[in-house]
Coordinates of C-alpha atoms and ligand atoms in Angstrom, one line a residue:
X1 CA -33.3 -24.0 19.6
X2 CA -30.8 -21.3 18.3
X3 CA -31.6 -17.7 19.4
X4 CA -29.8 -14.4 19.0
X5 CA -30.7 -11.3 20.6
X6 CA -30.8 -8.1 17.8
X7 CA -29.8 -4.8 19.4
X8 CA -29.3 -3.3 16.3
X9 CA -31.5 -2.9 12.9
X10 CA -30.8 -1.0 9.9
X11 CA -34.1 -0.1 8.3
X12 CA -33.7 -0.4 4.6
X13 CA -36.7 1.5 3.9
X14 CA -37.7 5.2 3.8
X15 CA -41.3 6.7 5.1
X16 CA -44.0 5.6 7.0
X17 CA -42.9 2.1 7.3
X18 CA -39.7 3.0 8.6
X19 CA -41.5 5.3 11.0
X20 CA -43.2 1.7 11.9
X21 CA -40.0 -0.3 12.5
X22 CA -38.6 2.5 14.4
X23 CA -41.4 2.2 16.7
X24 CA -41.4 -1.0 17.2
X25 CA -37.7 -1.3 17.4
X26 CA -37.7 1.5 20.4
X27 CA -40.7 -0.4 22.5
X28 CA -38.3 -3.7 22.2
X29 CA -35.4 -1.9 23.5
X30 CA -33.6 -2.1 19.8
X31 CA -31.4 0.5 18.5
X32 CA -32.7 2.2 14.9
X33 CA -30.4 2.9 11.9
X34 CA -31.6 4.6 9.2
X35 CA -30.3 5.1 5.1
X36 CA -31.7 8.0 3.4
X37 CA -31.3 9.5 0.0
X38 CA -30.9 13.3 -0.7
X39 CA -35.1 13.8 -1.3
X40 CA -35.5 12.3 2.3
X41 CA -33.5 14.7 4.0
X42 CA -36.3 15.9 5.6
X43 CA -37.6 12.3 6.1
X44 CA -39.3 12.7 10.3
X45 CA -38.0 9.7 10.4
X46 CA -35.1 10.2 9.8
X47 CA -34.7 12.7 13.0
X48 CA -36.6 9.6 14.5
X49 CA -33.4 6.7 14.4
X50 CA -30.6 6.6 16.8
X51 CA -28.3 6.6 13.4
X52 CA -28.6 7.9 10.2
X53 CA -26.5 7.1 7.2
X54 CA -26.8 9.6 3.5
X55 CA -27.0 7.5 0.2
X56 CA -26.0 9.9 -2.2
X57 CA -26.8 9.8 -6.1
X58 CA -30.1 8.9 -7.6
X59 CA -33.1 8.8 -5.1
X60 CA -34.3 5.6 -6.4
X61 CA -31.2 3.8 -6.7
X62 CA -30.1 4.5 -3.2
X63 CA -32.9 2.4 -1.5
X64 CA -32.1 -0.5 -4.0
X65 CA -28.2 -0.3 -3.4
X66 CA -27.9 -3.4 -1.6
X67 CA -23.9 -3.9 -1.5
X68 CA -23.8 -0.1 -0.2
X69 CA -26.8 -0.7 2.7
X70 CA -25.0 -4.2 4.3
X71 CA -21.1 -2.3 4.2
X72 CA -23.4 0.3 5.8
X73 CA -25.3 -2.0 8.1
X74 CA -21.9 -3.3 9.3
X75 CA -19.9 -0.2 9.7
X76 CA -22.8 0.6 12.4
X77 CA -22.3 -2.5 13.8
X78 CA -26.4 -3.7 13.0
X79 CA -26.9 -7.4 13.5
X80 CA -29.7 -7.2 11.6
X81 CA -31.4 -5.2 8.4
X82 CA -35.8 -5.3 8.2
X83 CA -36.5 -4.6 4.8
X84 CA -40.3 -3.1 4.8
X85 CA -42.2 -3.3 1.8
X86 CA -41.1 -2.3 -1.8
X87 CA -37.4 -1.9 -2.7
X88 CA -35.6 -4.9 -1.9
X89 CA -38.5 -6.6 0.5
X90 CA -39.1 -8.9 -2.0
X91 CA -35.4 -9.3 -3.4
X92 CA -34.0 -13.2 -2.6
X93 CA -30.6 -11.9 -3.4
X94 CA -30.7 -9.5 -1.0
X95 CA -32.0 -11.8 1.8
X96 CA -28.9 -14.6 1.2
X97 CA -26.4 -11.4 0.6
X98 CA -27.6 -10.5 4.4
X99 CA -26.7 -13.9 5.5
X100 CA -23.5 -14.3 3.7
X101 CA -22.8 -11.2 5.6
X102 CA -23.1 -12.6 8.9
X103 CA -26.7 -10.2 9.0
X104 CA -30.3 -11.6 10.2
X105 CA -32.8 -10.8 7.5
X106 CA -35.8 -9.7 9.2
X107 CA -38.3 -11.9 6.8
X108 CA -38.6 -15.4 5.4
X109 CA -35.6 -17.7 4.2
X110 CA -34.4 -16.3 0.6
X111 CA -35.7 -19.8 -1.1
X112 CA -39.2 -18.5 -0.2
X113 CA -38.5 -14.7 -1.3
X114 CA -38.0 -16.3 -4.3
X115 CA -40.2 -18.9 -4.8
X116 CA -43.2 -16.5 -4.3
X117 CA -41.5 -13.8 -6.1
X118 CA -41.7 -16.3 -9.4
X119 CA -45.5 -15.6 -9.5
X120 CA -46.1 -19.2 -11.3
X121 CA -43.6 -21.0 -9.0
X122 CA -45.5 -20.3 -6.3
X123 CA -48.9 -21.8 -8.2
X124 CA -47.4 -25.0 -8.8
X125 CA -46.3 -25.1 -5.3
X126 CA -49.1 -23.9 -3.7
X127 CA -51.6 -26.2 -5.9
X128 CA -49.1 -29.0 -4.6
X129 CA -50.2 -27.8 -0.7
X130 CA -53.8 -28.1 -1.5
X131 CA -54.6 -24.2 -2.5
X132 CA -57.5 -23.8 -5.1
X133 CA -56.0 -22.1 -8.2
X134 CA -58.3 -20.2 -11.2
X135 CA -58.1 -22.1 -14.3
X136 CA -54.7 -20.8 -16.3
X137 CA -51.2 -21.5 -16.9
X138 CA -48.3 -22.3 -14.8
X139 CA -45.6 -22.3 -17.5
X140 CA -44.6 -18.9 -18.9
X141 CA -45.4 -18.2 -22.3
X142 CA -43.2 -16.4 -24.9
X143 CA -44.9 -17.1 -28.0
X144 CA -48.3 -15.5 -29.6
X145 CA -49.5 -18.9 -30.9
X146 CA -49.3 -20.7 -27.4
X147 CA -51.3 -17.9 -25.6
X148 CA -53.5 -18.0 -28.4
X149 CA -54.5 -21.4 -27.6
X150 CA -54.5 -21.5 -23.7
X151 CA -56.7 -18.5 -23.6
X152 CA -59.2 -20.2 -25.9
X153 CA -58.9 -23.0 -24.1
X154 CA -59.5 -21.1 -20.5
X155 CA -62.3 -19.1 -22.1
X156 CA -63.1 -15.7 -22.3
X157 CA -62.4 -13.0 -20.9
X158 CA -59.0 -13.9 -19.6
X159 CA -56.0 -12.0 -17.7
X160 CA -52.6 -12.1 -18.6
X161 CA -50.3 -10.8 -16.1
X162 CA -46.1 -10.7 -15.6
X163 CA -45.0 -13.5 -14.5
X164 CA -42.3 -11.3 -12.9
X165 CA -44.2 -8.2 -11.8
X166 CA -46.8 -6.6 -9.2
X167 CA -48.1 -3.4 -8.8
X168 CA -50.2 -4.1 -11.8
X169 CA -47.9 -3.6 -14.6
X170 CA -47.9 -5.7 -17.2
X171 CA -51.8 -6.9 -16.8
X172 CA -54.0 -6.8 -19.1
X173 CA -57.9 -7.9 -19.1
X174 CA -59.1 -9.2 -22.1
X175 CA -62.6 -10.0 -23.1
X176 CA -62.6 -11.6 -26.9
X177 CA -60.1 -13.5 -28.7
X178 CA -60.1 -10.5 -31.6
X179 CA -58.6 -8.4 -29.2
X180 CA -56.4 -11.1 -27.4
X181 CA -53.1 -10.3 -29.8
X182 CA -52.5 -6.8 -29.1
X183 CA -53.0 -7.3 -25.5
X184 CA -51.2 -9.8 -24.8
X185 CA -47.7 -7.9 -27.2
X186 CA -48.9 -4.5 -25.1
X187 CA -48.6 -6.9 -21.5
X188 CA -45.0 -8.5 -22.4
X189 CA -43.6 -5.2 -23.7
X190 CA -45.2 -3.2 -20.5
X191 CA -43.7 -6.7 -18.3
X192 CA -40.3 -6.3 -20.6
X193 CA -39.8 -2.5 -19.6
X194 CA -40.7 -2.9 -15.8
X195 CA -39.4 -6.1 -15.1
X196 CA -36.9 -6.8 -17.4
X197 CA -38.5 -10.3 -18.0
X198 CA -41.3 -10.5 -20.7
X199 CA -42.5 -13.6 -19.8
X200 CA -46.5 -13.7 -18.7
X201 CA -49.2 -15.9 -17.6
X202 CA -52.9 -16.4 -18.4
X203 CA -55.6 -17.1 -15.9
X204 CA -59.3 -17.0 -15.6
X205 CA -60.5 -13.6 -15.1
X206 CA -63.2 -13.4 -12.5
X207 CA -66.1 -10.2 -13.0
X208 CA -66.1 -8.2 -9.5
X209 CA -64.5 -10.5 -7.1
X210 CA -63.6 -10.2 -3.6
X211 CA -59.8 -9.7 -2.7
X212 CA -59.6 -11.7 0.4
X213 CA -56.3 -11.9 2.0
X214 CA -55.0 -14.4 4.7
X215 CA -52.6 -13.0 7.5
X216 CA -49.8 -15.9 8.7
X217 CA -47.3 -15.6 11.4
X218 CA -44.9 -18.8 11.2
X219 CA -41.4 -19.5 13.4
X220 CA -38.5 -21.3 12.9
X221 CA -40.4 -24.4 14.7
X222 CA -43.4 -25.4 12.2
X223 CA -45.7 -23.1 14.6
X224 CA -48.3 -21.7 11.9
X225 CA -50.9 -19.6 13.0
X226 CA -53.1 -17.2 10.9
X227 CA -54.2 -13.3 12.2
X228 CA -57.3 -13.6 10.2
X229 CA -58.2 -12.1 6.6
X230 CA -58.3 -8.3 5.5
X231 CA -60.8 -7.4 2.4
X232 CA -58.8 -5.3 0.4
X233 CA -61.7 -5.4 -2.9
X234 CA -61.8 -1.3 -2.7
X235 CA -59.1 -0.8 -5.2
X236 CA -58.2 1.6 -7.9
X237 CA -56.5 0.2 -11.0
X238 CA -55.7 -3.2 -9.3
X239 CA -54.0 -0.8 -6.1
X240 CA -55.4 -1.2 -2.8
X241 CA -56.8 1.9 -1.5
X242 CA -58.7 0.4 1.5
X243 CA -58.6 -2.5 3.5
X244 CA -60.7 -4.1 6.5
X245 CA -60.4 -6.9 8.7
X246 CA -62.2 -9.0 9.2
X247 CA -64.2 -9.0 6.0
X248 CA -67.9 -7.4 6.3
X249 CA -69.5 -9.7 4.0
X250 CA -68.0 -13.7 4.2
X251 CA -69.4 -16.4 5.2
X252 CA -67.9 -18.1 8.2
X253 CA -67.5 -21.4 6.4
X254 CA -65.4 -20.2 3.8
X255 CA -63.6 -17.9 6.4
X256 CA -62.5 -21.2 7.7
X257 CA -61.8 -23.0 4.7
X258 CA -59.8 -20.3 4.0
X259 CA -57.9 -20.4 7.5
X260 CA -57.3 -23.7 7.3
X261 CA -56.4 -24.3 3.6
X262 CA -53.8 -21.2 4.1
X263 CA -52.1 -22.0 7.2
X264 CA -51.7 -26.0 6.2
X265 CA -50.1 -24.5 3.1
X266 CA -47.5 -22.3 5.2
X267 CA -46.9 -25.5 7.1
X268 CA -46.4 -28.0 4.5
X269 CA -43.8 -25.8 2.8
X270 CA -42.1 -24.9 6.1
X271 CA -42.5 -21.1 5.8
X272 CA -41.3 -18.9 8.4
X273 CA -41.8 -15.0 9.4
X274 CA -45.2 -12.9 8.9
X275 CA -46.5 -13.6 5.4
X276 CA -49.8 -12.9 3.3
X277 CA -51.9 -15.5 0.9
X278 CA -53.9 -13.6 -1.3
X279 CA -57.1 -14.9 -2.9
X280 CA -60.0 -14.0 -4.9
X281 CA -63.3 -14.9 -3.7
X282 CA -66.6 -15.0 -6.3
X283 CA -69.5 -14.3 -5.6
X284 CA -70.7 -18.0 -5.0
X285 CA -67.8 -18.0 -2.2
X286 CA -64.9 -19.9 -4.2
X287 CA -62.0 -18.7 -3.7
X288 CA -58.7 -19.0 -5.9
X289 CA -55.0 -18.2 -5.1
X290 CA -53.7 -15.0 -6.6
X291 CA -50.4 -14.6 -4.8
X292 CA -48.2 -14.3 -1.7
X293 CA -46.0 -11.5 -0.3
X294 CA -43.4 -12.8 1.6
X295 CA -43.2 -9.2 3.8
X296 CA -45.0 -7.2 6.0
X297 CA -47.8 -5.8 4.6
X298 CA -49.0 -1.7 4.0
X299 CA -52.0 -2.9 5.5
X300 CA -51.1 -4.8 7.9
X301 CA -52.1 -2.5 11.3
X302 CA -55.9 -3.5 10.4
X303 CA -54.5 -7.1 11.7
X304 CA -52.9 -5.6 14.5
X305 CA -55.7 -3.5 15.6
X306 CA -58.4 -6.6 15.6
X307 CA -55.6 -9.1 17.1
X308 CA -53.6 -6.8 19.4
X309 CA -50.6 -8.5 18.2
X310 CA -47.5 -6.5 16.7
X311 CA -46.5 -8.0 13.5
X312 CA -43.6 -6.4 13.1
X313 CA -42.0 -6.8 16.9
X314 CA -43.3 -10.4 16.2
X315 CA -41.5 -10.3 13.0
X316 CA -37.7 -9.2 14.4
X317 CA -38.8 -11.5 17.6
X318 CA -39.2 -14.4 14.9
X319 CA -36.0 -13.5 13.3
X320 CA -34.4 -13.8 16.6
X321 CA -35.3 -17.3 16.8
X322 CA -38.1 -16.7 19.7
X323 CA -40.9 -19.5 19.5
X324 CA -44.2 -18.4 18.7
X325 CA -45.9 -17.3 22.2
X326 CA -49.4 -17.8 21.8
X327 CA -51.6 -20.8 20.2
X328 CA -54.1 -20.4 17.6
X329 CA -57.0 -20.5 20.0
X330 CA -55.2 -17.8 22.2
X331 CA -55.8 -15.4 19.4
X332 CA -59.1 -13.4 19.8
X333 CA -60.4 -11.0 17.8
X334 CA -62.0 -8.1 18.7
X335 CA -64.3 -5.9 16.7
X336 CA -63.4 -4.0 12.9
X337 CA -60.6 -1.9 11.6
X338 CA -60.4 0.2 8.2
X339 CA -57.1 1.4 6.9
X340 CA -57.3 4.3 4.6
X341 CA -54.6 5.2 2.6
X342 CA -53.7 8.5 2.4
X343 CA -51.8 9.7 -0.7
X344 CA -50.9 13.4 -2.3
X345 CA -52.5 12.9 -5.6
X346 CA -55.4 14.7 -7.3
X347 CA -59.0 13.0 -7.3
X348 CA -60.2 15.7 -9.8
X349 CA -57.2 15.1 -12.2
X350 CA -57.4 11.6 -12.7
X351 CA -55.4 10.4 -9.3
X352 CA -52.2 12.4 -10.8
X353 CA -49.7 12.2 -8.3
X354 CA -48.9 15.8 -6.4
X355 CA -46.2 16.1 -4.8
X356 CA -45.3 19.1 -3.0
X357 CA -45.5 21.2 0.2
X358 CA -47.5 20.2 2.9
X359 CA -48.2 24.2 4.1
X360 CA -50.9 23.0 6.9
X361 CA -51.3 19.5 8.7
X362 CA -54.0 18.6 11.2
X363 CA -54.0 15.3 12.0
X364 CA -56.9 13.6 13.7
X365 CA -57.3 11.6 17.1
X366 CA -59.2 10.5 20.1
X367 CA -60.7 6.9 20.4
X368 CA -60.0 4.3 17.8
X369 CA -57.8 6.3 15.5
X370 CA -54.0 5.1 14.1
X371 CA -52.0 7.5 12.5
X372 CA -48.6 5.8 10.6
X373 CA -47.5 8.9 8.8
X374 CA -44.4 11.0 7.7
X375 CA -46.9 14.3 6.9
X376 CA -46.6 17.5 9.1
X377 CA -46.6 21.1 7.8
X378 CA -44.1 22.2 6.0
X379 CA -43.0 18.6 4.7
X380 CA -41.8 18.8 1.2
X381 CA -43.2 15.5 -0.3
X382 CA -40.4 14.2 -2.8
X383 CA -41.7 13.3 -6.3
X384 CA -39.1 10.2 -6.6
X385 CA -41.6 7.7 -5.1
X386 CA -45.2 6.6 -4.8
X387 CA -47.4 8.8 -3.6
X388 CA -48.7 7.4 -0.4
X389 CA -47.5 9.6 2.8
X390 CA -49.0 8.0 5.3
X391 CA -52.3 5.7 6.9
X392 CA -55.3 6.4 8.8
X393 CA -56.6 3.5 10.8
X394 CA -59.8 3.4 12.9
X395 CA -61.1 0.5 15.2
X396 CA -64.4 -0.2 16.7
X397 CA -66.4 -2.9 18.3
X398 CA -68.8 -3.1 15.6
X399 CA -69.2 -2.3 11.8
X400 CA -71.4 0.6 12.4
X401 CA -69.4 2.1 15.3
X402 CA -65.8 1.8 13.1
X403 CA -67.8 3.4 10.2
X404 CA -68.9 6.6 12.1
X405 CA -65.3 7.0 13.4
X406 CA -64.0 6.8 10.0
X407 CA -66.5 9.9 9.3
X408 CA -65.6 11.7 12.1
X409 CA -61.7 11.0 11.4
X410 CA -61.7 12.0 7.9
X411 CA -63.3 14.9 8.7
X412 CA -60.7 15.9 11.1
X413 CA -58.1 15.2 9.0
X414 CA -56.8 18.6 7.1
X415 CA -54.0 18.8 5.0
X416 CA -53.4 21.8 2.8
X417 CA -50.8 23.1 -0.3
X418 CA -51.2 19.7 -2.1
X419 CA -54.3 17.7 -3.3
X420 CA -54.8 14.0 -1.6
X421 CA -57.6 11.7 -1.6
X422 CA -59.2 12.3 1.5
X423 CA -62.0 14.0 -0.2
X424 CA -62.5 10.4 -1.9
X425 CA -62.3 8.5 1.4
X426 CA -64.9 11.0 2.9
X427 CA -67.5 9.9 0.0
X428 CA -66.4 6.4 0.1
X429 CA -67.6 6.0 4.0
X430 CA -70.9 7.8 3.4
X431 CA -71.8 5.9 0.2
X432 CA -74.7 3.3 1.4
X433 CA -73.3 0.0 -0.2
X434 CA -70.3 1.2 1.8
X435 CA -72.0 1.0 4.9
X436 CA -73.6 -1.9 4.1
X437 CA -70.4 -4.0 3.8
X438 CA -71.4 -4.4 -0.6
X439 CA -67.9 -4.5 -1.9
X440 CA -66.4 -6.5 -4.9
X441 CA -63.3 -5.0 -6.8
X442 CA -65.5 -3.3 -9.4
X443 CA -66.9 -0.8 -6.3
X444 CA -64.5 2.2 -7.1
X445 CA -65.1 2.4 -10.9
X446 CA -68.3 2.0 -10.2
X447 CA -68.9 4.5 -7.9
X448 CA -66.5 7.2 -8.7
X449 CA -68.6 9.0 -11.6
X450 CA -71.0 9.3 -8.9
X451 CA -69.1 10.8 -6.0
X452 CA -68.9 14.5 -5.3
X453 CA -65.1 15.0 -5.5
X454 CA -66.0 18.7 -4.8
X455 CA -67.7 18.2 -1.3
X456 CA -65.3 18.6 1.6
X457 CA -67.5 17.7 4.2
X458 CA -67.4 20.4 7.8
X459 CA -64.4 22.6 6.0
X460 CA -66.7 25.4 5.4
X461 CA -68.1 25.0 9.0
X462 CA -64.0 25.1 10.0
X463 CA -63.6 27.9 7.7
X464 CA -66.3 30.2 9.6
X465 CA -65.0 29.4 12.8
X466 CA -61.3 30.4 12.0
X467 CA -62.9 33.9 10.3
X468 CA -64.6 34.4 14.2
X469 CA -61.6 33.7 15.9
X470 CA -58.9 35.6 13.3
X471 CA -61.9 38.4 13.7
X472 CA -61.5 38.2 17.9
X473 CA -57.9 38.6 17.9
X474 CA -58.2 41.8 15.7
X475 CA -60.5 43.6 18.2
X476 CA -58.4 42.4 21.4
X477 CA -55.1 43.8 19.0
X478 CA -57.0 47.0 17.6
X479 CA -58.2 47.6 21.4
X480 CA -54.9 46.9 22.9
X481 CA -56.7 44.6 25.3
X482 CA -55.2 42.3 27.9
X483 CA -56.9 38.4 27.5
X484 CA -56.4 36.9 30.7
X485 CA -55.7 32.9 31.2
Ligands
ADP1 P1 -50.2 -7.5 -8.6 O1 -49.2 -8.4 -8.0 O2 -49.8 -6.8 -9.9 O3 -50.8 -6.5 -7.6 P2 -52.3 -9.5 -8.2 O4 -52.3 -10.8 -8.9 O5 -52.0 -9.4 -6.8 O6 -51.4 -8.4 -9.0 O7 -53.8 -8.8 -8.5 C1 -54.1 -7.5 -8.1 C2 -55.6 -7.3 -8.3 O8 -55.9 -7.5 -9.7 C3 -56.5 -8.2 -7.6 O9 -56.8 -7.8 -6.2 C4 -57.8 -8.1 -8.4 O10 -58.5 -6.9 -8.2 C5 -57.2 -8.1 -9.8 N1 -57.1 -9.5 -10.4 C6 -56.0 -10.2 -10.4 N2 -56.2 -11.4 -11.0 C7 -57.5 -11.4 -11.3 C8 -58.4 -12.4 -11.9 N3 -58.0 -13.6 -12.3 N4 -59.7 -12.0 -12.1 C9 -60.2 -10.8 -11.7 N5 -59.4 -9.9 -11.1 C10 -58.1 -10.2 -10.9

């Protein structure tokens, strides 16, 4: 057993999630180096990290600069670099440049960065492992006539997707063969631009599906064990704009069909670090592999807050060479978590990004509430990346109880001089087939025409009260009266 003790980590990353490795990088004892591009100057996390390090030139660019971040990584004397999520998480190159550099990558070996990062690689070799796959291709296709055929042949409607890609580029849903052409020349030009690859891949598509996803922690040592599934089926254009574990509505039999099938996958293809199967789940309760991220996961402090496990000390811990601690029956779970995500953009406007200056931040608090997030007043959010500044977690013992702390949280939550979707979140945890656990990946569209973007539930009550107060303090100053403590 080979293990090397990190006492250094350069956090390739910028925002909440490198708030999150900072964290968990000062509760093991681990020294924090930061890059950051001009926009994040005024990054909290930054002011957070033993070290700091300025990539200037284009915002972007900077986080993606890999050469520049390991010369960096060993000028500061880092033994190893965690990558986050995004930027070059899921890059393979980047994982074995780390190793040729004498630097631990904080994730899985670069052959399965890149395996799963080949989105039709990783369904032959999953199907190989005993995953159930959605009727579809697993070559990529680069000719009209082919796809013309396999979709007919799969039946209508059908999606094609990037073979390449994420983030929902370069998808395209398609319900009759008339419309099937310009589709599927709209999805390789869109995969083309994003991607620089064209290629795509048709599958099945399934009407309102559950997106079920399977949580795996794996060492160097063939130990396998899985944190349980998050339901991440409230989505927004194929994004993820709320997750819970464990799911409100699965059965337990598929739960652990899908605990089992997912973790003797991991196993058989000797897989190692945190990682995440995702499937869909119809509504008889068959599921189908859609994908797997070979990272730590946005969503990933729902796991933490049902398991009590740290996925991302567990992750540098992993990298270290550690053996897995606990056995999968050691693993208990206790009660529900929801992750909301919390991102400056305008509900009434179509979800239009809005960058800009935070002028007033209230956060909430008290029992069961998680706050990752790089907001506070006077925080100018860049407009070079997504818009997502931050996560609000609640946990309960039951369903019921973590759905009246999400209320109560959102409401607390206040953040003023730019629009963000906490409006939306505060609908979303009122609406009945909300409460009731009734989601599929059609509940957003379904139920946005019907929310009251408007409504901003107990401001008006907060309003009034700041009018009394703001009205106290001008008698005590017009009276020149003494207020004693
Ligand atoms: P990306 O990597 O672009 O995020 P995924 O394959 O992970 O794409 O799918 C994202 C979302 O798109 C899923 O959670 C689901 O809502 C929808 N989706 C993907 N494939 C299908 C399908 N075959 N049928 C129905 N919905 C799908």
């Amino acid at each position: 057993m080979e293990t090397k003790k990190i006492s250094k980590i350069l956090i390739a990353n910028r925002g909440e999630i490198a708030l999150r490795i900072i964290r968990a990088c000062k509760e093991l004892g681990i020294k924090s180096v930061v890059v950051f591009s001009e926009s994040d100057l005024n990054g909290v996390w930054v002011r957070k990290a033993d070290e700091c390090y300025p990539i200037l030139g284009d915002p972007v660019a900077a986080y993606l600069d890999y050469e520049r971040i390991i010369s960096l990584a060993k000028k500061a004397e880092c033994d190893a670099i965690h990558p986050g999520y995004g930027f070059l998480s899921e890059s393979a190159e980047f994982a074995q440049a780390c190793i040729d550099n004498g630097i631990i990558f904080i994730g899985p070996k670069p052959e399965h960065v890149a395996l799963f990062g080949d989105k039709m690689a990783s369904k032959v070799a999953m199907r190989e492992v005993g995953v159930p796959m959605l009727p579809g291709t697993d070559e990529p296709i680069d000719n009209i006539g082919d796809a013309e055929k396999i979709a007919a042949d799969i039946g209508f409607p059908v999606i094609i997707k990037a073979a390449f890609g994420g983030g929902g580029r370069g998808m395209r849903i398609v319900e009759k063969a008339s419309d099937f052409k310009e589709m599927y020349e709209s999805a390789t030009k869109e995969a083309q631009r994003f991607f620089g690859r064209g290629e795509v891949f048709i599958e099945k598509y399934l009407k309102n599906p559950r997106h079920i996803e399977i949580q795996i922690v794996a060492d160097k040592y063939g130990n396998v064990v899985h944190l349980g599934e998050r339901d991440c089926s409230i989505q927004r254009r194929h994004q993820k704009v709320i997750e819970i574990a464990p799911s409100p509505r699965l059965s337990e039999k598929v739960r652990r069909e899908l605990y089992r099938v997912s973790t003797k996958a991991m196993f058989k293809l000797g897989y190692e670090s945190v990682g995440t199967i995702e499937y869909l789940v119809d509504a008889e309760d068959n599921f189908y592999f859609i994908e797997m991220n070979t990272r730590v996961q946005v969503e990933h402090p729902v796991t933490e807050a049902i398991s009590g496990i740290d996925l991302i000390q567990r992750m540098i811990q992993i990298a270290e060479g550690d053996p897995l601690k606990f056995l999968q029956e050691e693993i208990k779970f206790r009660g529900y978590a929801i992750e909301f995500r919390i991102n400056a953009e305008n509900p009434k406007l179509n979800f239009v990004p809005s960058p800009g200056l935070i002028t007033n931040y209230l956060s909430p608090g008290g029992p069961g509430v998680r706050l990752d997030s790089m907001a506070y007043t006077n925080y100018q959010i860049p407009s070079n990346y997504d818009s997502m500044i931050g996560k609000l977690i609640v946990s309960g013992l039951t369903w019921e109880d973590t759905v009246r702390k999400a209320q109560r949280a959102l409401d607390e939550f206040l953040i003023e001089g730019v629009p963000t979707n906490i409006p939306l979140h505060r609908q979303i945890v009122r609406d009945q087939d909300f409460i009731d656990g009734k989601l599929d990946t059609g509940y957003l569209d379904t139920k946005l025409n019907t929310f009251n973007l408007e409504a901003i539930h107990n401001m008006d009550d907060e309003e009034a009260k700041m009018k009394q107060i703001q009205g106290i303090i001008n008698v005590i100053k017009a009276n020149n009266l003494n207020v004693r403590h």
